[in-house]
Coordinates of C-alpha atoms and ligand atoms in Angstrom, one line a residue:
X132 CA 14.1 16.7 7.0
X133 CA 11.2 18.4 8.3
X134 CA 7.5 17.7 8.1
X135 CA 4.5 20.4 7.8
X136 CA 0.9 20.0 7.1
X137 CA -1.0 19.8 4.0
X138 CA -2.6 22.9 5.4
X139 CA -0.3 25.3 6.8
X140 CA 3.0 25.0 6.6
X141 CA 4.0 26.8 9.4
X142 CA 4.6 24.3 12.8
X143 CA 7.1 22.0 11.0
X144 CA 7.8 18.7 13.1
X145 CA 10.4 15.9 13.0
X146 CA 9.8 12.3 11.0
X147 CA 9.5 10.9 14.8
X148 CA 6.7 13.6 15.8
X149 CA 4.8 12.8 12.2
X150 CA 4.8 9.5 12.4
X151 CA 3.9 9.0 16.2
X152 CA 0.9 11.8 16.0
X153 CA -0.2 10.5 12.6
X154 CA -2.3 13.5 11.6
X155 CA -1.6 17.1 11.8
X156 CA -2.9 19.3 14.9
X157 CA -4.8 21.0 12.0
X158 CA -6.5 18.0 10.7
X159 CA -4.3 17.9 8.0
X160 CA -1.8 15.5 6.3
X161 CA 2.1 15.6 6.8
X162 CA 4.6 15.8 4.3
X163 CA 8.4 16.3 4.0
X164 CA 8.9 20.0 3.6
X165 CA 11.0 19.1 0.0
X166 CA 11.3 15.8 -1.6
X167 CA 14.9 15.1 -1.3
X168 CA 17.0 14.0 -4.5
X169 CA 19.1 11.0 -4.9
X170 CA 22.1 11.2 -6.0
X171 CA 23.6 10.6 -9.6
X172 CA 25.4 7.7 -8.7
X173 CA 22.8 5.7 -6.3
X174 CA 20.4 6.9 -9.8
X175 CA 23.4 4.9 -11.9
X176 CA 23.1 2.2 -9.7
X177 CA 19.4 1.7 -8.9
X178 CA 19.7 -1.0 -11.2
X179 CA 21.8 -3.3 -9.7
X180 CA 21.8 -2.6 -6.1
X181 CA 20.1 -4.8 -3.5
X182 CA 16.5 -4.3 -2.9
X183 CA 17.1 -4.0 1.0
X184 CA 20.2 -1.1 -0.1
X185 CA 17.6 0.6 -2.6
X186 CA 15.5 1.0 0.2
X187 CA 18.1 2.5 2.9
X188 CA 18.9 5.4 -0.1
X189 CA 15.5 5.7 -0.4
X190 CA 13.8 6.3 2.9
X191 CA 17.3 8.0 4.7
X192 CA 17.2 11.5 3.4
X193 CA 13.5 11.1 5.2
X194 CA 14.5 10.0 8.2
X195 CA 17.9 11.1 8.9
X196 CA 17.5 13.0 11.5
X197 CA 15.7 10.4 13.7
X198 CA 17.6 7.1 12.7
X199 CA 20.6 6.5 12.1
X200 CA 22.2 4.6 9.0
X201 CA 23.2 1.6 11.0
X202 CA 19.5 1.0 12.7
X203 CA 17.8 1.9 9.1
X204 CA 20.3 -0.8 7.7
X205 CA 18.6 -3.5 10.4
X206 CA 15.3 -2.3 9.7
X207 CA 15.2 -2.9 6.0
X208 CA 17.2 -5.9 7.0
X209 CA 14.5 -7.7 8.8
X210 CA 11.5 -5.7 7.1
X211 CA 11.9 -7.1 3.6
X212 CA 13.3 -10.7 3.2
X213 CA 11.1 -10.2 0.2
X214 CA 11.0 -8.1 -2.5
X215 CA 9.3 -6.9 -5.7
X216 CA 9.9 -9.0 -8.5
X217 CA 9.2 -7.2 -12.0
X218 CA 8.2 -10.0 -14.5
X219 CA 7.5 -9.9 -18.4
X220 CA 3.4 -10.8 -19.3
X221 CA 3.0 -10.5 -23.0
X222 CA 4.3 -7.1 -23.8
X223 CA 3.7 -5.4 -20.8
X224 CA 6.0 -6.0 -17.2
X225 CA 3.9 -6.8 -13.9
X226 CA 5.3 -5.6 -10.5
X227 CA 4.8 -8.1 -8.0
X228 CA 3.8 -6.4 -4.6
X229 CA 2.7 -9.3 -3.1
X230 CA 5.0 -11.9 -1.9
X231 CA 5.5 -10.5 1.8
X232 CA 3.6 -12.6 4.4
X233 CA 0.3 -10.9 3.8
X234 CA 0.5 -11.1 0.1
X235 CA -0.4 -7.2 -0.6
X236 CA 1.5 -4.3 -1.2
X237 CA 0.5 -2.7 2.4
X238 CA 3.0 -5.4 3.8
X239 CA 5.9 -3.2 2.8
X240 CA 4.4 0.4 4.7
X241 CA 3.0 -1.6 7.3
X242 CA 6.4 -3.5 8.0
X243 CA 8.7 -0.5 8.3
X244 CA 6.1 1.4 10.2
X245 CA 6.5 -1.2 12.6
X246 CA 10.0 -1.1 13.3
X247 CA 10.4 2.5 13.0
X248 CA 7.7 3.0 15.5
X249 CA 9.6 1.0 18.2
X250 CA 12.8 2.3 17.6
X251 CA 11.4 5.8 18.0
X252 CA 9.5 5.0 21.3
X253 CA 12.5 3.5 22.8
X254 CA 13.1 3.8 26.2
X255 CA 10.0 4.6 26.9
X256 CA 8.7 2.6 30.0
X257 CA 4.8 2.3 28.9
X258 CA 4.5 0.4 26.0
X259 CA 2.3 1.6 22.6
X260 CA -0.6 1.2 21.7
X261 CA -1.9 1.0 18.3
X262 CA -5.3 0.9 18.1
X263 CA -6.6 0.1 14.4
X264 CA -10.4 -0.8 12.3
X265 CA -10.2 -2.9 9.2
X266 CA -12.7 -3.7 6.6
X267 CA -9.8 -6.1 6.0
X268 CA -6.6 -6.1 4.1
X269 CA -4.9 -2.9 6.3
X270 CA -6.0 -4.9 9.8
X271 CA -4.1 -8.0 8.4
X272 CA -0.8 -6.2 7.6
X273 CA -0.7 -4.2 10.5
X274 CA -1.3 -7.2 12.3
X275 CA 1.4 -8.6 10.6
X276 CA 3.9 -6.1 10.5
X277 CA 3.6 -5.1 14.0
X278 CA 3.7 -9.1 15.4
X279 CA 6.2 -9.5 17.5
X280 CA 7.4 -5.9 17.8
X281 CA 8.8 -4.9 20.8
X282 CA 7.2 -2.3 22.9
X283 CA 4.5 -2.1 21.1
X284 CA 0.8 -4.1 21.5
X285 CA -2.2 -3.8 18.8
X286 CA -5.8 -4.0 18.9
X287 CA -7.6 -4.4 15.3
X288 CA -11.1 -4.3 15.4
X289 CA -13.1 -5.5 12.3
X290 CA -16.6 -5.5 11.7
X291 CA -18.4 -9.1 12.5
X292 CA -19.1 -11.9 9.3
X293 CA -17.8 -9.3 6.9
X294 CA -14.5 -10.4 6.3
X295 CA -13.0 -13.2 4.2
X296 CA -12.2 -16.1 6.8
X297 CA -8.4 -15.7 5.3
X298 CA -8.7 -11.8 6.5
X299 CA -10.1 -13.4 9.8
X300 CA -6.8 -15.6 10.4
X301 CA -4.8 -12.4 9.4
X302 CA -6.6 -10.5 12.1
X303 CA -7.1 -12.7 14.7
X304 CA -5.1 -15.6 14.2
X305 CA -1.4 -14.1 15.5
X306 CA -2.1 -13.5 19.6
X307 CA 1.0 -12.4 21.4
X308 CA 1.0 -8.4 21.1
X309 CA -1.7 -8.7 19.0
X310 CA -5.5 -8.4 20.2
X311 CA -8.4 -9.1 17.6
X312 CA -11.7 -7.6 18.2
X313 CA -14.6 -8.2 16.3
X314 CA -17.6 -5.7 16.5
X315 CA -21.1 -6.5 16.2
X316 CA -21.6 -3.7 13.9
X317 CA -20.4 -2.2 10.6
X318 CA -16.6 -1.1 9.6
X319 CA -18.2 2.6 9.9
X320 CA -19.0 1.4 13.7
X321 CA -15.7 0.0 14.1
X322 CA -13.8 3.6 12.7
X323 CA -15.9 5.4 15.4
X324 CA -15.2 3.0 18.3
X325 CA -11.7 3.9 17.1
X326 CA -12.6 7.5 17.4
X327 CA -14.5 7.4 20.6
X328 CA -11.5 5.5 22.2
X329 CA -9.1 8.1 21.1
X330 CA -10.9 11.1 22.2
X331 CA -12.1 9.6 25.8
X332 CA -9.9 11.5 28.0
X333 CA -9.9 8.5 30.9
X334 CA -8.1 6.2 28.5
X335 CA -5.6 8.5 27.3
X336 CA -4.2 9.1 30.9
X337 CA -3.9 5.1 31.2
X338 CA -2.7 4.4 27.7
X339 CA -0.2 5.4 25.2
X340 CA -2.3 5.3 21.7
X341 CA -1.7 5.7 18.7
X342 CA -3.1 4.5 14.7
X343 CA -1.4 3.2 12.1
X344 CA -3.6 4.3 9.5
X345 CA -3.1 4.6 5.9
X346 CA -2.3 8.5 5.8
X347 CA 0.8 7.7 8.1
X348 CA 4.1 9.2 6.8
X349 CA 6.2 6.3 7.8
X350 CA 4.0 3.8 5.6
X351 CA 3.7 6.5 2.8
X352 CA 7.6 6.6 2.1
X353 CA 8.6 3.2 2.1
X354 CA 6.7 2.6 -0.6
X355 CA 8.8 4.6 -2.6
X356 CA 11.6 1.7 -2.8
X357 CA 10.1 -0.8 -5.0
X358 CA 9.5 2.2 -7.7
X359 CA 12.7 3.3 -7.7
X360 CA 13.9 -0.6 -7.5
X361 CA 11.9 -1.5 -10.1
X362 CA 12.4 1.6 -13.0
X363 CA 16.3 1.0 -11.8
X364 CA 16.3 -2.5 -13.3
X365 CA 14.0 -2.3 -16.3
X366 CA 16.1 1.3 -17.0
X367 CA 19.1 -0.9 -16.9
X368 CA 17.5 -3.6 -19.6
X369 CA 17.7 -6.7 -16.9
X370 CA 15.1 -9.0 -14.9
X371 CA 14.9 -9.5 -11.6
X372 CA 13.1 -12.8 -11.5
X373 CA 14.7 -13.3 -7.5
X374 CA 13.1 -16.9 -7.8
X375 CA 10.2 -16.1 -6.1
X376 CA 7.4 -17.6 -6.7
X377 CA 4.8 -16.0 -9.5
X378 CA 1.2 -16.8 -9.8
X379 CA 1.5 -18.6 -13.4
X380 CA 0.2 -21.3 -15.2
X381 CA 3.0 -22.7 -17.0
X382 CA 0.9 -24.5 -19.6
X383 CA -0.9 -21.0 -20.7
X384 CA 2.6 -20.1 -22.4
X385 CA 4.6 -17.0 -22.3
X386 CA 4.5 -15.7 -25.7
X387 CA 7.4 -13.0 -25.7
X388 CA 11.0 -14.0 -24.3
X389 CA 11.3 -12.1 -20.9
X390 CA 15.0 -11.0 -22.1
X391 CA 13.8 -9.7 -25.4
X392 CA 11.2 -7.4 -23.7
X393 CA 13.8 -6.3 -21.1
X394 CA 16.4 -5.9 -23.3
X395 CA 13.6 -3.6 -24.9
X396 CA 13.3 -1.2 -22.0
X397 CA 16.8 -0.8 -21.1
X398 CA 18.0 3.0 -21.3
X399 CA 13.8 4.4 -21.3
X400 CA 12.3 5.9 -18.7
X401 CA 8.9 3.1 -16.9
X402 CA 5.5 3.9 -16.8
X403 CA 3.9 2.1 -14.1
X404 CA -0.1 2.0 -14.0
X405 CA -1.7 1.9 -10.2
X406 CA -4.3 0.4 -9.1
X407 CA -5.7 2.8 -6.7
X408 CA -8.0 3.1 -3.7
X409 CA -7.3 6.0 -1.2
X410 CA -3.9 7.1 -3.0
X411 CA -1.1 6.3 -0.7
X412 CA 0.5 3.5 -3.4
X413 CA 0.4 6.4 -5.9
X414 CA 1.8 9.1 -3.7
X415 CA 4.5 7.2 -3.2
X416 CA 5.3 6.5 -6.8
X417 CA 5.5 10.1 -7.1
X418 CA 7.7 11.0 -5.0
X419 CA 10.3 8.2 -6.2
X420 CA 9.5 10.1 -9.7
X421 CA 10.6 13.3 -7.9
X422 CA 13.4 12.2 -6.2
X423 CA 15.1 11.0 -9.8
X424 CA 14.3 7.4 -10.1
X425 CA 13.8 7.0 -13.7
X426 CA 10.1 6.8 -14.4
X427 CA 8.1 8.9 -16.9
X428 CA 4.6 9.0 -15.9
X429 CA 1.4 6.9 -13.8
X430 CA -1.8 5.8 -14.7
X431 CA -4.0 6.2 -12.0
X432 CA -6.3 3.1 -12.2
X433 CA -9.8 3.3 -10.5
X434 CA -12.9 0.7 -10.5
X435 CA -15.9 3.1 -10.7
X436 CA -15.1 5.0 -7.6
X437 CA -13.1 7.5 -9.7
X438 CA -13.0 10.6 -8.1
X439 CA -9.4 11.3 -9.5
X440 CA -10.4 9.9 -12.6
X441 CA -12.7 12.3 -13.3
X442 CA -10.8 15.5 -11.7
X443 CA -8.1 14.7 -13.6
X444 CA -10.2 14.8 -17.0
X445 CA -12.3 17.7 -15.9
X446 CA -10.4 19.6 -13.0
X447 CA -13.5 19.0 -10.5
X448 CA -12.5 17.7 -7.1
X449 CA -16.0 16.1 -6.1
X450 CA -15.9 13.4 -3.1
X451 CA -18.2 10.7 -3.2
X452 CA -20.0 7.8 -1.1
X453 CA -18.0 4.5 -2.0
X454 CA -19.7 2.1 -4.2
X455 CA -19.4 -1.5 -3.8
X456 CA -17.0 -3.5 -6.3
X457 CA -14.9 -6.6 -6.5
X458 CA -11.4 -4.9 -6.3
X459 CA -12.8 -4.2 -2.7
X460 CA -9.6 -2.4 -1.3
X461 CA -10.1 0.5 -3.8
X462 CA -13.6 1.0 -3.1
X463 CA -13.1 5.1 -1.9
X464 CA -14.8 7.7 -3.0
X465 CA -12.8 10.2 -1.2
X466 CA -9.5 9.2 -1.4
X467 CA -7.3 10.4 1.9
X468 CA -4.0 10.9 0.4
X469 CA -5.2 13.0 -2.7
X470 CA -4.9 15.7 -0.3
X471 CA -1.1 15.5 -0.4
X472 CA -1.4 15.4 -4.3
X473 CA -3.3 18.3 -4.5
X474 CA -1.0 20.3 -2.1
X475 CA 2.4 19.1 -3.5
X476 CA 1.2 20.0 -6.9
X477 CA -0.7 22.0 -9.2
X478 CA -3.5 20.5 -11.1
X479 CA -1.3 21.1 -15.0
X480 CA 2.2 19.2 -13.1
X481 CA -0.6 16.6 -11.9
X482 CA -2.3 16.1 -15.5
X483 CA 1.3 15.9 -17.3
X484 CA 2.4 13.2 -14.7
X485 CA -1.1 11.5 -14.3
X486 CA -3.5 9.5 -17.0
X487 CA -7.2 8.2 -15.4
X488 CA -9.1 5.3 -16.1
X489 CA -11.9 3.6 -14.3
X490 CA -12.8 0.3 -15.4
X491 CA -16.3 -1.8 -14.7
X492 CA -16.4 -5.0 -12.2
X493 CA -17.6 -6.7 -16.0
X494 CA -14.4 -5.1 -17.4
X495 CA -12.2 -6.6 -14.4
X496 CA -13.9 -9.8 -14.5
X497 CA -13.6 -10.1 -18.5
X498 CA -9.9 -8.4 -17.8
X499 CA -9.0 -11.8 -15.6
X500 CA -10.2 -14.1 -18.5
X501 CA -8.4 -12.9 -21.2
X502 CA -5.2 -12.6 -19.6
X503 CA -5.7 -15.8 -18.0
X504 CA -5.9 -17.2 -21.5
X505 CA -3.6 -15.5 -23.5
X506 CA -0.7 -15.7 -21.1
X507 CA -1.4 -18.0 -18.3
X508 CA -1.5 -15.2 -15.7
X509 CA -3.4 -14.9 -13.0
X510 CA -4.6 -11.2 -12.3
X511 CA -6.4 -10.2 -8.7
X512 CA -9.1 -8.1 -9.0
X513 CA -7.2 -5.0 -8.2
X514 CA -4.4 -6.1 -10.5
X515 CA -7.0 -6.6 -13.6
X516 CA -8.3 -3.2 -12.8
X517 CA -4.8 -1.7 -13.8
X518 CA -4.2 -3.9 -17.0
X519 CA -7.4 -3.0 -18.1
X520 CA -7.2 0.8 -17.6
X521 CA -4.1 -0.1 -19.8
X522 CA -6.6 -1.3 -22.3
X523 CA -8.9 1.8 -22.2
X524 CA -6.0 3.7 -22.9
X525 CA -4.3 1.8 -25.2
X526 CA -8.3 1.8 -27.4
X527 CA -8.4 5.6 -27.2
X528 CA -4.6 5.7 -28.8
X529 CA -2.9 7.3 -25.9
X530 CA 0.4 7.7 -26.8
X531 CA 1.4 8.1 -23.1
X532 CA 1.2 4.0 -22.8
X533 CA 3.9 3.8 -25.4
X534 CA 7.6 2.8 -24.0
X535 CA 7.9 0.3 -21.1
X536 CA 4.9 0.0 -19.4
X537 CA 4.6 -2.1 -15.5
X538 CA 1.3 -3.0 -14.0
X539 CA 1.5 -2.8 -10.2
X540 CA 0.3 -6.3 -8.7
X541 CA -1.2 -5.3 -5.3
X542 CA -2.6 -8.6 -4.0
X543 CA -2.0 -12.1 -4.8
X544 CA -5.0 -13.6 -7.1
X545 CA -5.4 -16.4 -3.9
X546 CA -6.8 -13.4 -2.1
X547 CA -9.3 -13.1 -4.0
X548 CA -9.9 -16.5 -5.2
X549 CA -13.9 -16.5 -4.7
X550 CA -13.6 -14.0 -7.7
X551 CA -10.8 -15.4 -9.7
X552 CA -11.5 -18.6 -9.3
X553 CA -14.7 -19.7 -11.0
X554 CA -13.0 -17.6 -14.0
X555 CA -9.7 -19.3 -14.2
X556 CA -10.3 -22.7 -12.1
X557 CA -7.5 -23.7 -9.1
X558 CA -5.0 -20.9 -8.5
X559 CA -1.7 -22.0 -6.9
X560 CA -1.5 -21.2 -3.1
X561 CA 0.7 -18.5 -2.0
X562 CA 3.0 -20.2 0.5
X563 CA 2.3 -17.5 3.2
X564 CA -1.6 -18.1 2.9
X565 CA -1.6 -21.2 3.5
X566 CA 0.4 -21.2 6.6
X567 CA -2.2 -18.7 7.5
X568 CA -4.9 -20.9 7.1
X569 CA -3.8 -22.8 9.6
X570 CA -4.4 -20.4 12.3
X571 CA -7.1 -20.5 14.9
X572 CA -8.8 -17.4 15.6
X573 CA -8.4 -15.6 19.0
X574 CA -10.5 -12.7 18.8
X575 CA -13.3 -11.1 21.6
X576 CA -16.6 -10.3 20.5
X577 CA -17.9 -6.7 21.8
X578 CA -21.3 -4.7 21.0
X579 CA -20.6 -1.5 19.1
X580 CA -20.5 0.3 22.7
X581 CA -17.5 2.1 24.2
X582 CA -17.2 1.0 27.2
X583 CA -17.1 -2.5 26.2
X584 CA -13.8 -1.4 24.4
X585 CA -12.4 0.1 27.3
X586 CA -12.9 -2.8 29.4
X587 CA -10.8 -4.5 26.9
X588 CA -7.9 -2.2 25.7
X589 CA -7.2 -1.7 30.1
X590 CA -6.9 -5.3 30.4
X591 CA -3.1 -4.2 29.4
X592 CA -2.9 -1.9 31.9
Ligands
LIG104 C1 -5.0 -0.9 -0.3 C2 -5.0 -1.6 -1.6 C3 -5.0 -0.9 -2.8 C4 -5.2 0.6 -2.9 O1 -4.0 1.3 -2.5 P1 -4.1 2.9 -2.1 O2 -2.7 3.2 -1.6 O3 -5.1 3.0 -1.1 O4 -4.4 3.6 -3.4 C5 -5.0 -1.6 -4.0 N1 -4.9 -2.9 -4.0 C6 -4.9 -3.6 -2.9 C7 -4.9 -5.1 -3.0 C8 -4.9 -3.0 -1.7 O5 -4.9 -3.7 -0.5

């Protein structure tokens, strides 16, 4: 499998080129020359397989030609002792994307990045170096998923008193190959640090860099598996509770039998709605779509930054300055990875894939209650932004919605809890996050000045 760029397609590189370079020579995005196709009997058994085997068939045609079966095995191995558990909530399914040690869905990207990143740099006698700004949740799973990783050190810097004191531990609390640096300055001054660093030709002589930012192929794809994972087993009419833990109030009361609605999907293709910031989880869905997992359609959930919202009801591509909002991972007004979208497909294959909706922070907060009382669930902000696009929909008598329908869970509500909380009282702890809390953090203070940087990052020299 090959990789061009969004905008030519004629220097086509390897997976390992892709990922290590990131972004195109032409500023562009890569992508995989043709979406490969699974075949009919890993389709027939999507359902039943293993989530770690799910993701091997998944992310190997991608790959193949830079890692072998055996090291792929490992990788998904050790990258997901976790997995996506799809859940009944009233009538509708939830997919759980947050039960890895960050407790978001970037856990599963940032994870295999990780160890396909070292195994493509092996040998090598310099280590990496990954050099990353957060407004919050990315620098926390990159953080994560790179801990630990051999041949390979990472520097996050995140902008000072403007992130959650969890996000903090995340960032900073890990040491080891891991350097935290907080900026006394904005997340815009941190992105052009980031920038500076990489275009200062001293430091490039004296260090391997390299980001790990969202528009990264090897994040992209394996978030593919838990699409295909997930439309496998509702296709197939079972549950795949796994016993992890889900954020529930027991007392609230689960009104429909979670075997009656999954014996209700079985044999129909899933819709899943997104909640959606700058694309990537979307994407991804897609391409599992493409390759044959059984799935008939997305909605493409927005808070009011809903730039695709809007092009998809009008056809206008208009970028935007972010607004502010409580789901705050989605707050983009120019989403990154629409521009694979857009190139991939036409704006009619989009529409008959794609329904928009953009829902209010009153809607989300509203969103959280009602749910919270009807069924015991606790949504996240992000989360509530999906099952209430659902709602829109559902009020304007889209037919699309009809059939079985999963909400993607993209953070655990304890996240978010100064939102959730005063909604829905005490949420209970996600396991991870509270080891997490624990943490002391280890991070340098710098002014946003380059040279302060560089007397940091050659400290590994
Ligand atoms: C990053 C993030 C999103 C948005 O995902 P995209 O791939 O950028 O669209 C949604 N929810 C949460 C909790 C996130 O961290």
């Amino acid at each position: 499998m090959k990789y061009v760029s969004t905008r030519s397609r004629s220097q086509a590189v390897s997976f390992g080129e892709a990922a290590l370079t990131g972004l195109a020579p032409d500023g562009g995005l890569f992508i995989p020359e043709e979406i490969p196709q699974y075949s009919p009997a890993v389709i027939q058994s999507l359902g039943t397989m293993d989530f770690r085997d799910t993701a091997v068939e998944t992310i190997r045609p991608y790959v193949k030609d830079d890692i072998p079966s055996s090291v792929l095995e490992d990788m998904a191995a050790s990258a997901y002792p976790f997995s996506a558990p799809l859940i009944s909530v009233g009538d509708r399914m939830m997919l759980e994307l947050f039960h890895g040690p960050t407790a978001a869905f970037k856990d599963f990207g940032a994870r295999f990045m990780a160890r396909a990143f070292s195994y493509l740099r092996r040998g090598e006698d310099r280590p990496l170096h990954i050099l990353v700004a957060t407004s919050g949740d990315t620098g926390g799973a990159v953080a994560d998923g790179f801990f630990n990783i051999e041949g390979i050190n990472v520097t996050v810097l995140y902008p000072k008193g403007r992130v959650t004191p969890l996000q903090e531990k995340q960032i900073a609390g890990l040491g080891g190959n891991i350097s935290a640096i907080e900026v006394e300055g904005s997340f815009d001054d941190c992105q052009a640090l980031v920038k500076a660093a990489f275009s200062d030709a001293d430091l490039k002589k004296r260090l391997d860099l390299s980001s790990a930012n969202s528009i990264n192929v090897s994040r992209l794809i394996p978030q593919a598996v838990y699409y295909a994972a997930s439309a496998g087993i509702a296709f197939a009419g079972r549950t795949n509770a796994d016993g992890e833990a889900t954020p529930r109030n027991e007392s609230g009361g689960i009104t429909i039998s979670q075997d009656r609605r999954f014996a209700a999907a079985a044999g129909k293709p899933i819709l899943f709605c997104v909640p959606s910031g700058n694309f990537g989880n979307l994407t991804a869905g897609l391409y599992a779509m493409k390759m044959g997992a059984p799935i008939r359609g997305f909605v493409a959930a927005t808070n009011i930054n809903k730039t695709v919202p809007d092009y998809l009801e009008h056809g206008i591509y208009e970028e935007r300055q972010s607004k502010a909002t409580l789901s705050n991972a989605m707050d983009v007004g120019a989403p990154s990875n629409f521009e694979r979208m857009k190139t991939q497909w036409s704006y009619d294959e989009l529409k008959k894939m794609i329904r928009g909706a953009f829902v209010t922070d009153d809607e989300t907060r509203s969103c959280i209650d009602r749910v919270y009382k009807q069924f015991g669930y606790y949504l996240d902000p992000h989360g509530a932004v999906g099952w209430n696009a659902v709602d829109i929909l559902s009020a304007k008598n889209d037919r699309s919605i009809d059939g079985p329908l999963a909400v993607l869970g993209t953070a655990h509500p304890a996240k978010f809890a100064e939102t959730v909380e005063p909604i829905t009282g005490e949420i209970p702890m996600h396991p991870a996050l509270k080891d997490v809390m624990k943490r002391e953090v280890l991070s340098k203070t710098i002014p946003v000045n380059l040279e302060s940087l560089k007397a940091e990052l050659l400290r590994y020299n």
